[in-house]
mmCIF file of N, CA and C in Angstrom:
data_model
loop_
_atom_site.group_PDB
_atom_site.id
_atom_site.type_symbol
_atom_site.label_atom_id
_atom_site.label_comp_id
_atom_site.label_asym_id
_atom_site.label_seq_id
_atom_site.Cartn_x
_atom_site.Cartn_y
_atom_site.Cartn_z
ATOM 1 N N UNK Z 605 1.817 -3.649 -12.018
ATOM 2 C CA UNK Z 605 3.099 -4.462 -12.106
ATOM 3 C C UNK Z 605 4.377 -3.711 -11.658
ATOM 4 N N UNK Z 606 4.235 -2.393 -11.534
ATOM 5 C CA UNK Z 606 5.351 -1.563 -11.120
ATOM 6 C C UNK Z 606 5.395 -1.421 -9.538
ATOM 7 N N UNK Z 607 6.286 -2.109 -8.988
ATOM 8 C CA UNK Z 607 6.327 -2.037 -7.616
ATOM 9 C C UNK Z 607 6.552 -0.726 -6.877
ATOM 10 N N UNK Z 608 7.402 0.098 -7.496
ATOM 11 C CA UNK Z 608 7.635 1.464 -6.883
ATOM 12 C C UNK Z 608 6.291 2.318 -7.064
ATOM 13 N N UNK Z 609 5.559 2.050 -8.166
ATOM 14 C CA UNK Z 609 4.422 2.917 -8.392
ATOM 15 C C UNK Z 609 3.382 2.414 -7.314
ATOM 16 N N UNK Z 610 3.247 1.181 -7.133
ATOM 17 C CA UNK Z 610 2.246 0.617 -6.186
ATOM 18 C C UNK Z 610 2.562 1.047 -4.754
ATOM 19 N N UNK Z 611 3.804 1.012 -4.373
ATOM 20 C CA UNK Z 611 4.136 1.621 -3.105
ATOM 21 C C UNK Z 611 3.859 3.058 -2.886
ATOM 22 N N UNK Z 612 4.173 3.832 -3.918
ATOM 23 C CA UNK Z 612 3.843 5.165 -3.912
ATOM 24 C C UNK Z 612 2.416 5.388 -3.831
ATOM 25 N N UNK Z 613 1.527 4.713 -4.497
ATOM 26 C CA UNK Z 613 0.107 4.746 -4.364
ATOM 27 C C UNK Z 613 -0.389 4.532 -2.959
ATOM 28 N N UNK Z 614 0.157 3.538 -2.280
ATOM 29 C CA UNK Z 614 -0.296 3.173 -1.052
ATOM 30 C C UNK Z 614 0.190 4.128 0.023
ATOM 31 N N UNK Z 615 1.304 4.649 -0.149
ATOM 32 C CA UNK Z 615 1.806 5.755 0.780
ATOM 33 C C UNK Z 615 0.795 7.009 0.635
ATOM 34 N N UNK Z 616 0.456 7.280 -0.644
ATOM 35 C CA UNK Z 616 -0.423 8.324 -0.828
ATOM 36 C C UNK Z 616 -1.748 8.109 -0.150
ATOM 37 N N UNK Z 617 -2.160 6.843 -0.439
ATOM 38 C CA UNK Z 617 -3.481 6.521 0.277
ATOM 39 C C UNK Z 617 -3.487 6.697 1.690
ATOM 40 N N UNK Z 618 -2.401 6.244 2.333
ATOM 41 C CA UNK Z 618 -2.297 6.363 3.818
ATOM 42 C C UNK Z 618 -2.241 7.780 4.254
ATOM 43 N N UNK Z 619 -1.385 8.549 3.563
ATOM 44 C CA UNK Z 619 -1.230 10.064 3.975
ATOM 45 C C UNK Z 619 -2.283 10.934 3.626
ATOM 46 N N UNK Z 620 -3.023 10.701 2.569
ATOM 47 C CA UNK Z 620 -4.030 11.725 2.146
ATOM 48 C C UNK Z 620 -5.510 11.214 2.012
ATOM 49 N N UNK Z 621 -5.624 9.901 2.104
ATOM 50 C CA UNK Z 621 -6.931 9.282 1.877
ATOM 51 C C UNK Z 621 -7.320 9.345 0.424
ATOM 52 N N UNK Z 622 -6.450 9.541 -0.314
ATOM 53 C CA UNK Z 622 -6.675 9.506 -1.920
ATOM 54 C C UNK Z 622 -5.793 8.547 -2.577
ATOM 55 N N UNK Z 623 -6.083 8.030 -3.793
ATOM 56 C CA UNK Z 623 -5.203 7.148 -4.454
ATOM 57 C C UNK Z 623 -5.357 7.476 -6.008
ATOM 58 N N UNK Z 624 -4.220 7.455 -6.663
ATOM 59 C CA UNK Z 624 -4.121 7.789 -8.031
ATOM 60 C C UNK Z 624 -4.418 6.469 -8.832
ATOM 61 N N UNK Z 625 -5.559 6.729 -9.667
ATOM 62 C CA UNK Z 625 -5.978 5.601 -10.577
ATOM 63 C C UNK Z 625 -4.856 5.393 -11.660
ATOM 64 N N UNK Z 626 -4.976 4.259 -12.448
ATOM 65 C CA UNK Z 626 -4.121 4.019 -13.678
ATOM 66 C C UNK Z 626 -4.344 5.033 -14.595
ATOM 67 N N UNK Z 627 -5.382 5.843 -14.686
ATOM 68 C CA UNK Z 627 -5.521 7.007 -15.667
ATOM 69 C C UNK Z 627 -4.930 8.244 -15.117
ATOM 70 N N UNK Z 628 -4.439 8.285 -13.843
ATOM 71 C CA UNK Z 628 -3.851 9.447 -13.224
ATOM 72 C C UNK Z 628 -4.752 10.364 -12.538
ATOM 73 N N UNK Z 629 -6.067 9.873 -12.448
ATOM 74 C CA UNK Z 629 -7.071 10.635 -11.647
ATOM 75 C C UNK Z 629 -6.856 10.221 -10.051
ATOM 76 N N UNK Z 630 -7.061 11.323 -9.310
ATOM 77 C CA UNK Z 630 -6.998 11.141 -7.791
ATOM 78 C C UNK Z 630 -8.480 10.904 -7.299
ATOM 79 N N UNK Z 631 -8.655 9.798 -6.556
ATOM 80 C CA UNK Z 631 -10.094 9.624 -5.991
ATOM 81 C C UNK Z 631 -9.870 9.348 -4.548
ATOM 82 N N UNK Z 632 -10.951 9.761 -3.755
ATOM 83 C CA UNK Z 632 -10.944 9.616 -2.369
ATOM 84 C C UNK Z 632 -11.199 8.057 -2.053
ATOM 85 N N UNK Z 633 -10.563 7.613 -1.058
ATOM 86 C CA UNK Z 633 -10.814 6.115 -0.643
ATOM 87 C C UNK Z 633 -10.494 6.000 0.786
ATOM 88 N N UNK Z 634 -11.474 5.456 1.464
ATOM 89 C CA UNK Z 634 -11.364 5.230 2.930
ATOM 90 C C UNK Z 634 -10.987 3.745 2.936
ATOM 91 N N UNK Z 635 -9.830 3.467 3.430
ATOM 92 C CA UNK Z 635 -9.463 2.018 3.612
ATOM 93 C C UNK Z 635 -8.992 1.693 4.957
ATOM 94 N N UNK Z 636 -9.472 0.654 5.538
ATOM 95 C CA UNK Z 636 -9.018 0.207 6.827
ATOM 96 C C UNK Z 636 -7.894 -0.782 6.795
ATOM 97 N N UNK Z 637 -7.741 -1.405 5.594
ATOM 98 C CA UNK Z 637 -6.627 -2.456 5.441
ATOM 99 C C UNK Z 637 -6.158 -2.350 3.977
ATOM 100 N N UNK Z 638 -4.908 -2.885 3.877
ATOM 101 C CA UNK Z 638 -4.266 -3.138 2.563
ATOM 102 C C UNK Z 638 -4.076 -4.601 2.444
ATOM 103 N N UNK Z 639 -4.637 -5.227 1.433
ATOM 104 C CA UNK Z 639 -4.394 -6.650 1.190
ATOM 105 C C UNK Z 639 -3.387 -6.837 -0.026
ATOM 106 N N UNK Z 640 -2.385 -7.628 0.265
ATOM 107 C CA UNK Z 640 -1.462 -8.080 -0.801
ATOM 108 C C UNK Z 640 -1.765 -9.423 -1.072
ATOM 109 N N UNK Z 641 -2.116 -9.624 -2.390
ATOM 110 C CA UNK Z 641 -2.451 -10.849 -2.861
ATOM 111 C C UNK Z 641 -1.267 -11.746 -3.075
ATOM 112 N N UNK Z 642 -1.094 -12.964 -2.360
ATOM 113 C CA UNK Z 642 -0.047 -13.819 -2.409
ATOM 114 C C UNK Z 642 0.075 -14.703 -3.625
ATOM 115 N N UNK Z 643 -0.758 -14.531 -4.556
ATOM 116 C CA UNK Z 643 -0.737 -15.517 -5.767
ATOM 117 C C UNK Z 643 0.274 -15.040 -6.976
ATOM 118 N N UNK Z 644 0.971 -13.990 -6.588
ATOM 119 C CA UNK Z 644 1.973 -13.500 -7.534
ATOM 120 C C UNK Z 644 3.310 -13.843 -7.083
ATOM 121 N N UNK Z 645 4.218 -14.204 -7.992
ATOM 122 C CA UNK Z 645 5.615 -14.552 -7.606
ATOM 123 C C UNK Z 645 6.185 -13.346 -7.000
ATOM 124 N N UNK Z 646 5.820 -12.053 -7.142
ATOM 125 C CA UNK Z 646 6.508 -10.986 -6.593
ATOM 126 C C UNK Z 646 5.856 -10.399 -5.315
ATOM 127 N N UNK Z 647 4.897 -11.238 -4.762
ATOM 128 C CA UNK Z 647 4.059 -10.810 -3.680
ATOM 129 C C UNK Z 647 4.891 -10.477 -2.477
ATOM 130 N N UNK Z 648 5.738 -11.454 -2.087
ATOM 131 C CA UNK Z 648 6.530 -11.283 -0.942
ATOM 132 C C UNK Z 648 7.571 -10.091 -1.027
ATOM 133 N N UNK Z 649 8.134 -9.940 -2.216
ATOM 134 C CA UNK Z 649 9.056 -8.809 -2.366
ATOM 135 C C UNK Z 649 8.272 -7.581 -2.339
ATOM 136 N N UNK Z 650 7.065 -7.488 -2.833
ATOM 137 C CA UNK Z 650 6.233 -6.285 -2.698
ATOM 138 C C UNK Z 650 5.883 -6.028 -1.269
ATOM 139 N N UNK Z 651 5.449 -6.998 -0.560
ATOM 140 C CA UNK Z 651 5.074 -6.870 0.867
ATOM 141 C C UNK Z 651 6.270 -6.233 1.635
ATOM 142 N N UNK Z 652 7.449 -6.767 1.409
ATOM 143 C CA UNK Z 652 8.568 -6.304 2.044
ATOM 144 C C UNK Z 652 8.878 -4.876 1.748
ATOM 145 N N UNK Z 653 8.710 -4.501 0.431
ATOM 146 C CA UNK Z 653 8.986 -3.144 0.045
ATOM 147 C C UNK Z 653 7.938 -2.199 0.568
ATOM 148 N N UNK Z 654 6.717 -2.613 0.672
ATOM 149 C CA UNK Z 654 5.723 -1.758 1.268
ATOM 150 C C UNK Z 654 5.951 -1.663 2.795
ATOM 151 N N UNK Z 655 6.278 -2.628 3.459
ATOM 152 C CA UNK Z 655 6.483 -2.523 4.882
ATOM 153 C C UNK Z 655 7.746 -1.534 5.118
ATOM 154 N N UNK Z 656 8.722 -1.680 4.305
ATOM 155 C CA UNK Z 656 9.925 -0.903 4.499
ATOM 156 C C UNK Z 656 9.631 0.468 4.349
ATOM 157 N N UNK Z 657 8.770 0.815 3.328
ATOM 158 C CA UNK Z 657 8.405 2.104 2.865
ATOM 159 C C UNK Z 657 7.649 2.824 4.116
ATOM 160 N N UNK Z 658 6.689 1.864 4.647
ATOM 161 C CA UNK Z 658 5.914 2.463 5.752
ATOM 162 C C UNK Z 658 6.773 2.777 6.950
ATOM 163 N N UNK Z 659 7.701 1.858 7.238
ATOM 164 C CA UNK Z 659 8.710 2.090 8.352
ATOM 165 C C UNK Z 659 9.406 3.457 8.096
ATOM 166 N N UNK Z 660 9.876 3.552 6.915
ATOM 167 C CA UNK Z 660 10.732 4.717 6.604
ATOM 168 C C UNK Z 660 10.001 6.021 6.790
ATOM 169 N N UNK Z 661 8.627 5.779 6.626
ATOM 170 C CA UNK Z 661 7.672 7.077 6.721
ATOM 171 C C UNK Z 661 7.021 7.227 8.194
ATOM 172 N N UNK Z 662 7.416 6.175 8.993
ATOM 173 C CA UNK Z 662 6.973 6.272 10.304
ATOM 174 C C UNK Z 662 5.372 5.925 10.367
ATOM 175 N N UNK Z 663 4.950 5.115 9.513
ATOM 176 C CA UNK Z 663 3.616 4.670 9.363
ATOM 177 C C UNK Z 663 3.465 3.334 10.071
ATOM 178 N N UNK Z 664 2.684 3.297 11.147
ATOM 179 C CA UNK Z 664 2.516 1.901 11.755
ATOM 180 C C UNK Z 664 1.787 0.943 11.054
ATOM 181 N N UNK Z 665 2.163 -0.447 11.295
ATOM 182 C CA UNK Z 665 1.584 -1.491 10.635
ATOM 183 C C UNK Z 665 1.040 -2.440 11.680
ATOM 184 N N UNK Z 666 -0.169 -2.792 11.684
ATOM 185 C CA UNK Z 666 -0.709 -3.684 12.781
ATOM 186 C C UNK Z 666 -1.462 -4.804 12.041
ATOM 187 N N UNK Z 667 -1.526 -5.991 12.753
ATOM 188 C CA UNK Z 667 -2.173 -7.159 12.130
ATOM 189 C C UNK Z 667 -3.739 -6.853 12.258
ATOM 190 N N UNK Z 668 -4.400 -7.523 11.307
ATOM 191 C CA UNK Z 668 -5.922 -7.501 11.439
ATOM 192 C C UNK Z 668 -6.378 -8.369 12.577
ATOM 193 N N UNK Z 669 -7.193 -7.894 13.362
ATOM 194 C CA UNK Z 669 -7.801 -8.650 14.364
ATOM 195 C C UNK Z 669 -9.184 -9.194 13.944
ATOM 196 N N UNK Z 670 -9.472 -10.415 14.146
ATOM 197 C CA UNK Z 670 -10.750 -10.932 13.709
ATOM 198 C C UNK Z 670 -11.652 -11.274 15.070
ATOM 199 N N UNK Z 671 -11.228 -10.652 16.109
ATOM 200 C CA UNK Z 671 -12.087 -10.811 17.241
ATOM 201 C C UNK Z 671 -13.251 -9.961 17.360
#
């Protein structure tokens, strides 16, 4: 529920291939996509914050292709 923490975890995932669990443990994770669930009232705000953080860190964002 903490947007800053969630953004930080996603930046860490992209940079290092690891993510910090809610217990504080670092685990390796290979992710090809990040899914933001739209059923939360804060989903759009979070997606914008995540995209802004990626832009600030020069991390490219591309749409998923279903071809």
